[in-house]
């Protein structure tokens, strides 16, 4: 407890001394104590890495600079860019400090060296999230763009050994037992598990752990058309036999699948927003799909545990639904880079507006990058990047909190770039040498939920917090506290007092709340850079604060 209090005092001291500039806090609280001893002018390590991190030059040394590591440079990485989320996944700095990505770093990029700081503990989870928020905000040299309270999280990542998950008290565990993957072979299989309960399952949390070497793990169920075609339980069903032949019966069953969840990360943990759960009909069981790619000369063993944790049906305010959009028309000419685009409109795919709280993509080994844009049928100029992956094996699972609302006129534009390094045209297919272009996710319909009131201590007074990040481009989050049930109105105005956007106008319950603004007006158009006012009216409480939009 004393150690944590000292840490919090140090944070307070740094804030008093440095103000709200996130970059200054990173320099003083992270780089100075943990990195400068190696990255100072005149040291052999600084000469080898080409990077000096002392206060007088660190920012210029990082921003838009090509790494001296030739492999990272050939992969198109910069030390650090200023393009927000795009720069996060093309940053060599982030690759080098992101300890939770340890396994991917050493398995896929051994030529990148070691995770930093070398010889010391990894950066804390709070420090990493603080830096991540700063990068997503465009890595500005000035301005408060990350939540400083994150730094109070002093836990440090430790790569766990593979071991079974504990069976949940209120939930269900499914286990894909050990199976062998021969040398230089890709093994993709299914394993059907029956569920012994007549009632619907309401899932609000998912945990997965896999033995090393997995390309992906997906849990499917079946639709009603499969009632007479369900596979036998507890039997491994390979898509491709060891002699290379294809099992047509398995391919037929795949057409009857309904996606439930999936991950390409060996250790995966995901919780749904409060009050939201995915309803699963247990009548058709679970079909566990595992894909291991063994490029070594030794046999490896695959094995997976997956936990579904249940929610009390009485506490569910919205039922989650599966988002699955796929583009099957894939033609990749040999020895060419090809970019494919596909549009999916909300009114055609879903028939009503949706609130998306999770997205992730799925492609195979020829994929260079996969981007998702939010677009609008009524505005050809509106094209907002909301997701990007530069790693086909480990695409990030993007969590939107609060969820991102897509109105009927909005849509998803999938843009994937591939490089075909073979002598044959590549098309859609199931092997990693074929290609795919799929967007998965989770959403709910209806109005957005106030997610933070149910478990919080009832506050005593109203409060409007500073938005963060600030400055921002184009997203910022506004947090506010409501002590009683009342109607709340939040608006965005320019400095002349003219309303730009109405964000909130509905009844709230006591608790902490937050809303995100994406720098658009009431017509859905992007507003220009400048200073804006955000105001709250709740009962007799009124308050206004300033924020700065950058372009």
XYZ file of C-alpha atoms in Angstrom:
551
model
C 0.000 0.000 0.000
C 2.841 2.406 0.868
C 4.519 1.690 -2.486
C 1.288 2.516 -4.328
C 0.802 5.734 -2.307
C 4.348 6.828 -3.124
C 3.671 6.096 -6.786
C 0.478 8.164 -6.751
C 2.295 11.038 -5.041
C 4.954 10.915 -7.751
C 2.228 11.123 -10.400
C 0.680 14.101 -8.622
C 4.088 15.780 -8.369
C 4.800 15.223 -12.074
C 1.415 16.712 -12.949
C 2.033 19.793 -10.827
C 5.458 20.258 -12.391
C 4.689 19.305 -15.965
C 1.062 20.244 -16.517
C -1.125 18.051 -18.682
C 1.239 17.422 -21.599
C 1.133 13.667 -22.122
C 4.469 13.588 -23.955
C 6.212 15.350 -21.044
C 4.787 12.800 -18.614
C 6.012 9.948 -20.846
C 9.447 11.534 -20.962
C 9.725 12.206 -17.229
C 7.919 9.178 -15.809
C 8.884 6.456 -18.303
C 11.750 7.304 -20.650
C 13.999 9.066 -18.126
C 13.996 6.361 -15.424
C 13.786 3.309 -17.707
C 15.354 4.087 -21.094
C 17.834 6.940 -21.011
C 20.633 4.962 -19.348
C 21.096 3.149 -22.680
C 19.759 5.713 -25.147
C 22.052 8.631 -24.334
C 24.529 10.207 -26.723
C 27.886 8.442 -26.714
C 26.772 5.011 -25.555
C 27.353 2.021 -27.809
C 23.693 1.034 -27.537
C 22.548 4.454 -28.748
C 24.962 4.212 -31.670
C 23.774 0.708 -32.538
C 20.073 1.577 -32.351
C 20.464 5.082 -33.756
C 18.147 6.372 -31.033
C 18.777 8.996 -28.344
C 15.989 9.544 -25.809
C 17.249 12.461 -23.711
C 14.745 15.257 -23.167
C 16.355 17.728 -25.559
C 15.980 15.476 -28.608
C 13.804 12.433 -27.876
C 10.651 13.584 -29.669
C 12.500 14.437 -32.895
C 14.403 11.142 -32.685
C 11.145 9.155 -32.682
C 8.624 10.909 -34.914
C 8.459 9.803 -38.578
C 11.930 8.248 -38.386
C 12.846 5.019 -40.193
C 14.349 2.401 -37.823
C 17.997 1.481 -38.196
C 16.894 -2.155 -37.874
C 16.918 -3.138 -41.540
C 14.229 -5.809 -41.119
C 11.810 -3.380 -39.478
C 12.536 -0.821 -42.177
C 11.885 -3.395 -44.903
C 8.571 -4.211 -43.193
C 7.575 -0.556 -43.617
C 7.722 0.385 -39.940
C 8.555 3.808 -38.531
C 9.839 4.371 -35.028
C 6.633 6.309 -34.458
C 4.160 8.017 -36.780
C 1.484 10.616 -36.142
C -1.442 9.020 -37.998
C -3.277 7.714 -34.935
C -4.398 4.096 -34.930
C -2.640 3.455 -38.245
C 0.678 4.468 -36.676
C 0.128 2.210 -33.662
C 0.346 -0.905 -35.818
C 3.203 0.388 -37.969
C 5.340 1.558 -35.033
C 8.654 -0.138 -34.316
C 8.661 1.563 -30.908
C 5.347 -0.094 -30.040
C 6.621 -3.469 -31.286
C 9.652 -3.115 -29.019
C 7.846 -2.175 -25.796
C 4.528 -4.047 -26.085
C 5.343 -6.919 -23.733
C 1.883 -8.597 -23.886
C 2.667 -9.243 -27.563
C 5.772 -11.174 -26.433
C 4.984 -14.462 -28.170
C 4.156 -12.903 -31.535
C 7.239 -10.649 -31.313
C 9.737 -13.494 -30.895
C 7.991 -16.065 -33.088
C 7.319 -13.807 -36.068
C 10.054 -11.163 -35.798
C 13.146 -12.661 -34.134
C 15.279 -10.303 -36.232
C 13.762 -7.303 -34.411
C 15.967 -7.935 -31.354
C 14.656 -7.913 -27.789
C 11.667 -6.346 -26.090
C 12.714 -3.205 -24.233
C 13.804 -2.072 -21.757
C 16.564 -4.658 -21.820
C 17.760 -5.901 -18.446
C 14.862 -4.294 -16.566
C 11.248 -5.179 -15.936
C 8.855 -4.683 -18.823
C 6.902 -1.441 -18.818
C 3.845 -1.686 -16.596
C 0.444 -2.346 -18.121
C -0.570 1.163 -17.092
C 2.460 2.727 -18.797
C 1.764 0.766 -21.974
C -1.882 1.820 -22.089
C -0.883 5.447 -21.408
C 1.559 5.353 -24.347
C -0.965 3.519 -26.538
C -3.589 6.231 -25.966
C -0.990 8.883 -26.807
C -0.069 7.144 -30.089
C -3.726 6.680 -31.091
C -4.266 10.407 -30.432
C -1.538 11.186 -32.990
C 1.489 11.297 -30.629
C 1.355 15.100 -30.131
C 4.231 16.900 -28.457
C 1.814 19.013 -26.416
C -1.656 18.550 -25.012
C -3.374 16.141 -22.640
C -4.428 13.118 -24.709
C -4.237 10.163 -22.301
C -5.860 9.408 -18.967
C -3.142 9.852 -16.362
C -4.901 7.610 -13.847
C -3.800 4.677 -16.036
C -0.318 5.008 -14.581
C -1.590 3.768 -11.218
C -1.758 0.270 -12.763
C 1.697 -1.053 -11.863
C 1.101 -4.669 -12.870
C 3.635 -6.141 -15.300
C 2.984 -8.715 -18.002
C 4.330 -12.207 -17.411
C 3.947 -14.805 -20.164
C 2.022 -17.684 -18.594
C 2.660 -21.309 -19.379
C -0.114 -23.209 -21.114
C -2.432 -24.687 -18.526
C -6.140 -25.481 -18.316
C -8.539 -22.714 -17.471
C -10.455 -23.070 -14.237
C -13.997 -24.291 -14.797
C -16.289 -21.299 -14.253
C -18.780 -21.427 -11.400
C -21.437 -19.762 -13.539
C -20.590 -20.802 -17.062
C -19.428 -23.664 -19.237
C -16.028 -24.910 -20.374
C -15.330 -26.599 -23.704
C -12.070 -28.445 -24.284
C -10.432 -29.430 -27.544
C -8.220 -32.353 -26.405
C -4.565 -32.690 -27.488
C -3.909 -33.536 -31.129
C -0.726 -33.826 -33.187
C 0.301 -31.597 -36.089
C 2.930 -33.270 -38.341
C 6.069 -31.408 -39.474
C 5.574 -28.853 -42.282
C 1.833 -29.382 -42.264
C -1.255 -27.256 -41.664
C -3.931 -29.040 -39.713
C -7.406 -27.525 -39.539
C -10.067 -29.561 -37.823
C -13.440 -29.493 -36.111
C -14.482 -31.133 -32.858
C -18.176 -31.240 -31.936
C -19.292 -30.835 -28.302
C -22.848 -31.360 -27.084
C -24.284 -28.990 -24.477
C -26.327 -30.629 -21.728
C -28.869 -27.919 -20.918
C -32.304 -27.097 -22.366
C -32.120 -23.379 -21.566
C -30.647 -20.541 -23.593
C -27.133 -19.508 -22.595
C -26.486 -15.797 -22.000
C -22.743 -15.198 -22.385
C -21.090 -11.960 -21.261
C -17.426 -13.002 -21.022
C -15.138 -15.331 -22.990
C -11.718 -16.731 -22.091
C -9.491 -18.860 -24.318
C -6.053 -20.401 -23.920
C -4.213 -22.392 -26.593
C -0.985 -24.285 -26.927
C 1.620 -22.407 -29.044
C 1.448 -22.690 -32.820
C -2.236 -21.922 -33.358
C -3.352 -19.844 -36.322
C -6.898 -19.426 -35.053
C -9.627 -20.860 -32.863
C -13.328 -20.357 -33.631
C -16.443 -21.611 -31.865
C -19.427 -22.253 -34.111
C -22.878 -23.634 -33.550
C -25.259 -24.875 -36.267
C -28.416 -23.412 -37.728
C -31.735 -25.256 -37.796
C -31.005 -26.729 -41.236
C -28.320 -28.899 -39.628
C -30.707 -30.785 -37.361
C -30.303 -34.027 -39.342
C -26.634 -33.458 -40.176
C -25.002 -32.868 -36.788
C -21.564 -34.495 -36.493
C -20.757 -37.145 -33.878
C -19.465 -35.617 -30.631
C -15.868 -36.042 -29.507
C -14.446 -36.876 -32.973
C -11.674 -34.971 -34.755
C -12.905 -34.019 -38.256
C -10.095 -32.746 -40.450
C -10.771 -30.511 -43.436
C -7.710 -31.964 -45.120
C -6.384 -35.465 -44.573
C -2.704 -36.139 -43.961
C -2.378 -37.266 -47.592
C -3.680 -33.873 -48.763
C -7.168 -34.989 -49.837
C -10.205 -32.918 -48.813
C -13.095 -34.176 -46.673
C -16.172 -33.102 -48.597
C -18.532 -33.984 -45.748
C -16.745 -31.497 -43.456
C -16.999 -28.809 -46.138
C -20.732 -29.476 -46.381
C -21.176 -29.124 -42.602
C -19.283 -25.827 -42.664
C -22.072 -24.314 -44.773
C -24.452 -24.870 -41.841
C -22.253 -23.078 -39.271
C -23.174 -20.022 -37.224
C -20.246 -18.061 -35.791
C -20.159 -17.490 -32.018
C -16.655 -16.320 -31.106
C -13.049 -16.578 -32.185
C -9.500 -15.409 -31.649
C -6.056 -15.633 -33.208
C -4.391 -14.715 -29.904
C -3.086 -17.620 -27.809
C -4.356 -16.138 -24.548
C -7.631 -14.297 -25.033
C -9.933 -12.559 -22.561
C -12.985 -10.535 -23.559
C -15.861 -9.048 -21.544
C -19.038 -7.644 -23.046
C -20.356 -4.198 -22.073
C -22.340 -4.158 -18.869
C -25.946 -5.150 -19.460
C -25.164 -6.886 -22.768
C -24.984 -10.650 -23.350
C -24.929 -12.999 -26.329
C -27.842 -15.449 -26.358
C -26.858 -18.917 -27.570
C -29.257 -21.757 -28.349
C -27.562 -24.888 -26.895
C -29.699 -27.281 -28.957
C -27.084 -27.585 -31.691
C -23.976 -27.751 -29.489
C -20.570 -26.205 -30.205
C -18.336 -27.055 -33.155
C -14.769 -26.174 -32.170
C -12.565 -25.137 -35.089
C -8.776 -25.109 -34.679
C -6.121 -24.332 -37.278
C -2.465 -25.025 -36.475
C 0.321 -24.269 -38.967
C 3.499 -26.221 -38.213
C 6.439 -24.941 -40.270
C 9.026 -26.840 -38.223
C 10.608 -30.265 -38.720
C 9.096 -31.605 -35.496
C 5.590 -32.698 -34.591
C 3.791 -30.199 -32.367
C 0.752 -30.657 -30.128
C -2.377 -28.540 -30.276
C -4.870 -28.144 -27.435
C -7.440 -25.499 -26.455
C -9.616 -24.555 -23.502
C -12.480 -22.081 -23.877
C -14.736 -20.710 -21.129
C -18.103 -19.067 -21.620
C -19.225 -17.093 -18.554
C -22.938 -16.526 -18.055
C -24.942 -13.450 -17.199
C -28.105 -13.404 -15.128
C -30.951 -13.050 -17.680
C -32.663 -10.533 -15.367
C -29.668 -8.181 -15.692
C -29.592 -8.169 -19.505
C -30.736 -4.963 -21.169
C -29.519 -5.718 -24.711
C -28.865 -8.995 -26.533
C -25.635 -9.034 -28.513
C -25.676 -10.215 -32.095
C -22.938 -11.530 -34.352
C -21.527 -9.333 -37.103
C -20.019 -11.291 -39.985
C -19.314 -9.628 -43.333
C -17.245 -11.450 -45.938
C -16.048 -10.801 -49.465
C -15.659 -13.991 -51.478
C -14.714 -12.549 -54.881
C -10.945 -12.756 -54.449
C -8.624 -12.824 -57.474
C -4.968 -12.102 -56.748
C -2.718 -12.164 -59.846
C 0.738 -13.735 -59.385
C 3.604 -11.458 -58.292
C 1.331 -8.447 -57.835
C 0.061 -6.318 -54.976
C -3.726 -6.109 -55.062
C -6.142 -4.029 -52.986
C -9.747 -5.221 -52.700
C -12.681 -3.141 -51.467
C -16.160 -4.256 -50.451
C -19.126 -2.195 -49.206
C -21.815 -3.374 -46.793
C -24.683 -1.017 -45.925
C -26.434 -1.216 -42.546
C -29.956 -0.908 -43.961
C -29.332 -3.836 -46.332
C -27.440 -6.103 -43.910
C -29.256 -5.442 -40.638
C -32.389 -3.417 -41.408
C -31.921 -1.036 -38.465
C -29.219 0.969 -36.746
C -26.647 -0.996 -34.764
C -24.233 -0.292 -31.895
C -20.917 -2.033 -32.569
C -18.722 -2.846 -29.581
C -16.216 -5.296 -31.082
C -14.490 -5.734 -34.448
C -11.707 -7.946 -35.751
C -10.669 -9.169 -39.167
C -9.663 -12.510 -40.644
C -7.323 -13.055 -43.593
C -4.448 -15.355 -44.552
C -0.697 -15.138 -45.104
C -0.705 -12.992 -48.275
C -2.549 -10.163 -46.523
C -0.423 -7.036 -45.937
C -3.029 -4.883 -44.228
C -6.753 -4.894 -43.546
C -8.627 -1.637 -42.937
C -12.232 -0.944 -41.998
C -13.852 2.406 -42.739
C -17.157 3.810 -41.600
C -18.919 5.319 -44.634
C -22.233 7.045 -45.336
C -24.566 6.688 -48.314
C -25.466 10.398 -48.209
C -21.912 11.750 -48.008
C -19.362 10.486 -50.514
C -16.592 12.390 -48.704
C -17.156 10.722 -45.346
C -14.735 7.811 -44.877
C -13.564 7.323 -41.300
C -10.886 4.744 -40.497
C -12.113 2.751 -37.475
C -9.914 -0.369 -37.598
C -6.597 -1.470 -39.074
C -4.530 -4.654 -38.895
C -1.027 -5.134 -40.250
C -0.666 -8.675 -38.919
C -2.754 -11.390 -40.555
C -1.848 -13.909 -37.857
C -2.714 -11.722 -34.877
C -5.284 -9.089 -35.895
C -6.225 -6.844 -32.980
C -9.624 -7.285 -31.361
C -10.902 -3.707 -31.283
C -13.234 -2.897 -28.394
C -15.425 0.205 -28.708
C -16.440 1.673 -25.369
C -18.896 3.301 -25.729
C -20.111 1.340 -28.760
C -19.921 2.968 -32.188
C -23.389 3.632 -33.583
C -24.088 2.920 -37.255
C -27.290 4.517 -38.518
C -29.307 3.009 -41.376
C -27.501 5.155 -43.941
C -24.049 4.169 -42.629
C -21.971 1.259 -43.786
C -18.735 -0.693 -43.545
C -16.075 -0.487 -46.231
C -13.606 -3.365 -46.078
C -10.248 -2.644 -47.714
C -7.621 -5.394 -47.766
C -4.250 -5.351 -49.523
C -2.484 -8.573 -50.524
C 0.792 -9.517 -52.185
C 0.790 -12.749 -54.186
C 4.388 -13.989 -54.236
C 3.510 -17.213 -56.077
C 3.283 -18.149 -59.754
C -0.449 -18.909 -59.563
C -3.563 -16.799 -59.082
C -4.855 -16.955 -55.511
C -8.577 -17.081 -54.720
C -10.837 -17.515 -51.715
C -10.057 -20.738 -49.861
C -9.579 -22.438 -46.507
C -5.802 -22.949 -46.389
C -3.443 -20.196 -45.290
C -2.029 -20.310 -48.837
C -5.497 -19.320 -50.110
C -7.071 -16.046 -49.015
C -10.010 -14.689 -47.060
C -11.517 -11.260 -46.412
C -13.853 -11.368 -43.415
C -14.962 -8.869 -40.766
C -16.255 -10.302 -37.497
C -17.730 -8.394 -34.601
C -20.467 -7.960 -32.012
C -23.272 -5.414 -31.831
C -26.645 -4.725 -30.318
C -29.634 -2.853 -31.713
C -31.700 -0.066 -30.178
C -30.422 2.879 -28.186
C -27.015 2.870 -26.497
C -26.902 1.877 -22.856
C -25.663 3.940 -19.949
C -23.143 1.289 -18.973
C -21.690 2.518 -15.731
C -24.566 3.062 -13.333
C -25.482 -0.393 -12.081
C -22.514 -1.298 -9.897
C -21.213 2.144 -8.982
C -21.556 3.857 -5.626
C -24.256 6.514 -5.900
C -22.460 9.891 -6.188
C -23.413 12.923 -4.107
C -23.107 15.672 -6.722
C -23.022 16.439 -10.425
C -19.675 16.678 -12.158
C -18.474 17.254 -15.727
C -14.913 16.003 -16.284
C -12.316 17.296 -18.767
C -12.647 15.449 -22.055
C -9.817 13.173 -23.141
C -7.888 13.162 -25.272
C -7.635 16.940 -25.556
C -6.530 18.122 -28.094
C -8.056 15.324 -30.190
C -8.537 14.097 -33.777
C -11.252 13.039 -34.418
C -12.507 11.197 -31.306
C -12.786 12.413 -27.729
C -14.654 11.067 -24.699
C -16.728 13.194 -22.326
C -17.334 11.783 -18.838
C -19.925 13.062 -16.373
C -21.459 12.061 -13.024
C -25.185 12.136 -12.270
C -26.301 11.783 -8.596
C -30.036 11.258 -9.231
C -32.478 10.091 -11.882
C -32.959 13.030 -14.230
C -32.970 14.076 -17.866
C -29.482 14.927 -19.150
C -28.683 17.076 -22.165
C -25.143 17.394 -23.587
C -24.404 19.645 -26.554
C -21.392 20.767 -28.585
C -21.188 24.445 -29.586
C -18.726 26.772 -31.291
C -17.234 29.803 -29.535
C -20.158 31.934 -30.746
C -22.538 29.680 -28.847
C -24.071 28.106 -31.973
C -24.977 24.469 -31.402
C -22.949 22.077 -33.549
C -24.097 18.703 -32.260
C -26.579 17.330 -29.773
C -24.917 14.315 -28.138
C -27.268 13.322 -25.319
C -30.880 14.068 -24.472
C -32.438 11.335 -22.338
C -33.089 10.142 -18.795
C -30.060 8.955 -16.787
C -29.727 6.979 -13.590
C -27.210 7.814 -10.837
C -23.596 6.998 -11.696
C -20.659 7.669 -13.975
C -21.449 8.047 -17.684
C -19.492 8.784 -20.824
C -20.170 9.677 -24.431
C -17.834 9.907 -27.416
C -17.829 12.706 -29.995
C -16.390 12.026 -33.446
C -16.055 15.674 -34.544
C -19.220 15.662 -36.671
C -22.191 18.015 -36.656
C -25.892 17.142 -36.515
C -25.797 16.414 -40.256
C -22.982 13.889 -39.859
C -20.436 16.207 -41.502
C -16.901 16.624 -40.196
C -16.371 19.986 -38.502
C -13.271 22.123 -38.953
C -10.360 22.319 -36.533
C -10.687 24.773 -33.662
C -11.928 25.339 -30.132
C -15.348 23.950 -29.186
C -17.508 24.055 -26.072
C -19.250 21.073 -24.541
C -22.085 21.731 -22.108
C -24.210 19.682 -19.755
C -27.686 20.485 -18.449
C -29.146 18.132 -15.826
C -31.908 19.426 -13.582
C -30.638 22.785 -12.359
C -26.992 21.822 -12.932
C -25.255 23.506 -15.875
C -21.556 23.514 -16.778
C -19.426 24.193 -19.877
C -15.829 23.265 -20.744
C -13.519 23.806 -23.726
C -11.844 21.305 -26.040
C -9.542 21.580 -29.066
C -9.994 19.673 -32.324
C -6.832 19.208 -34.403
C -6.617 18.286 -38.082
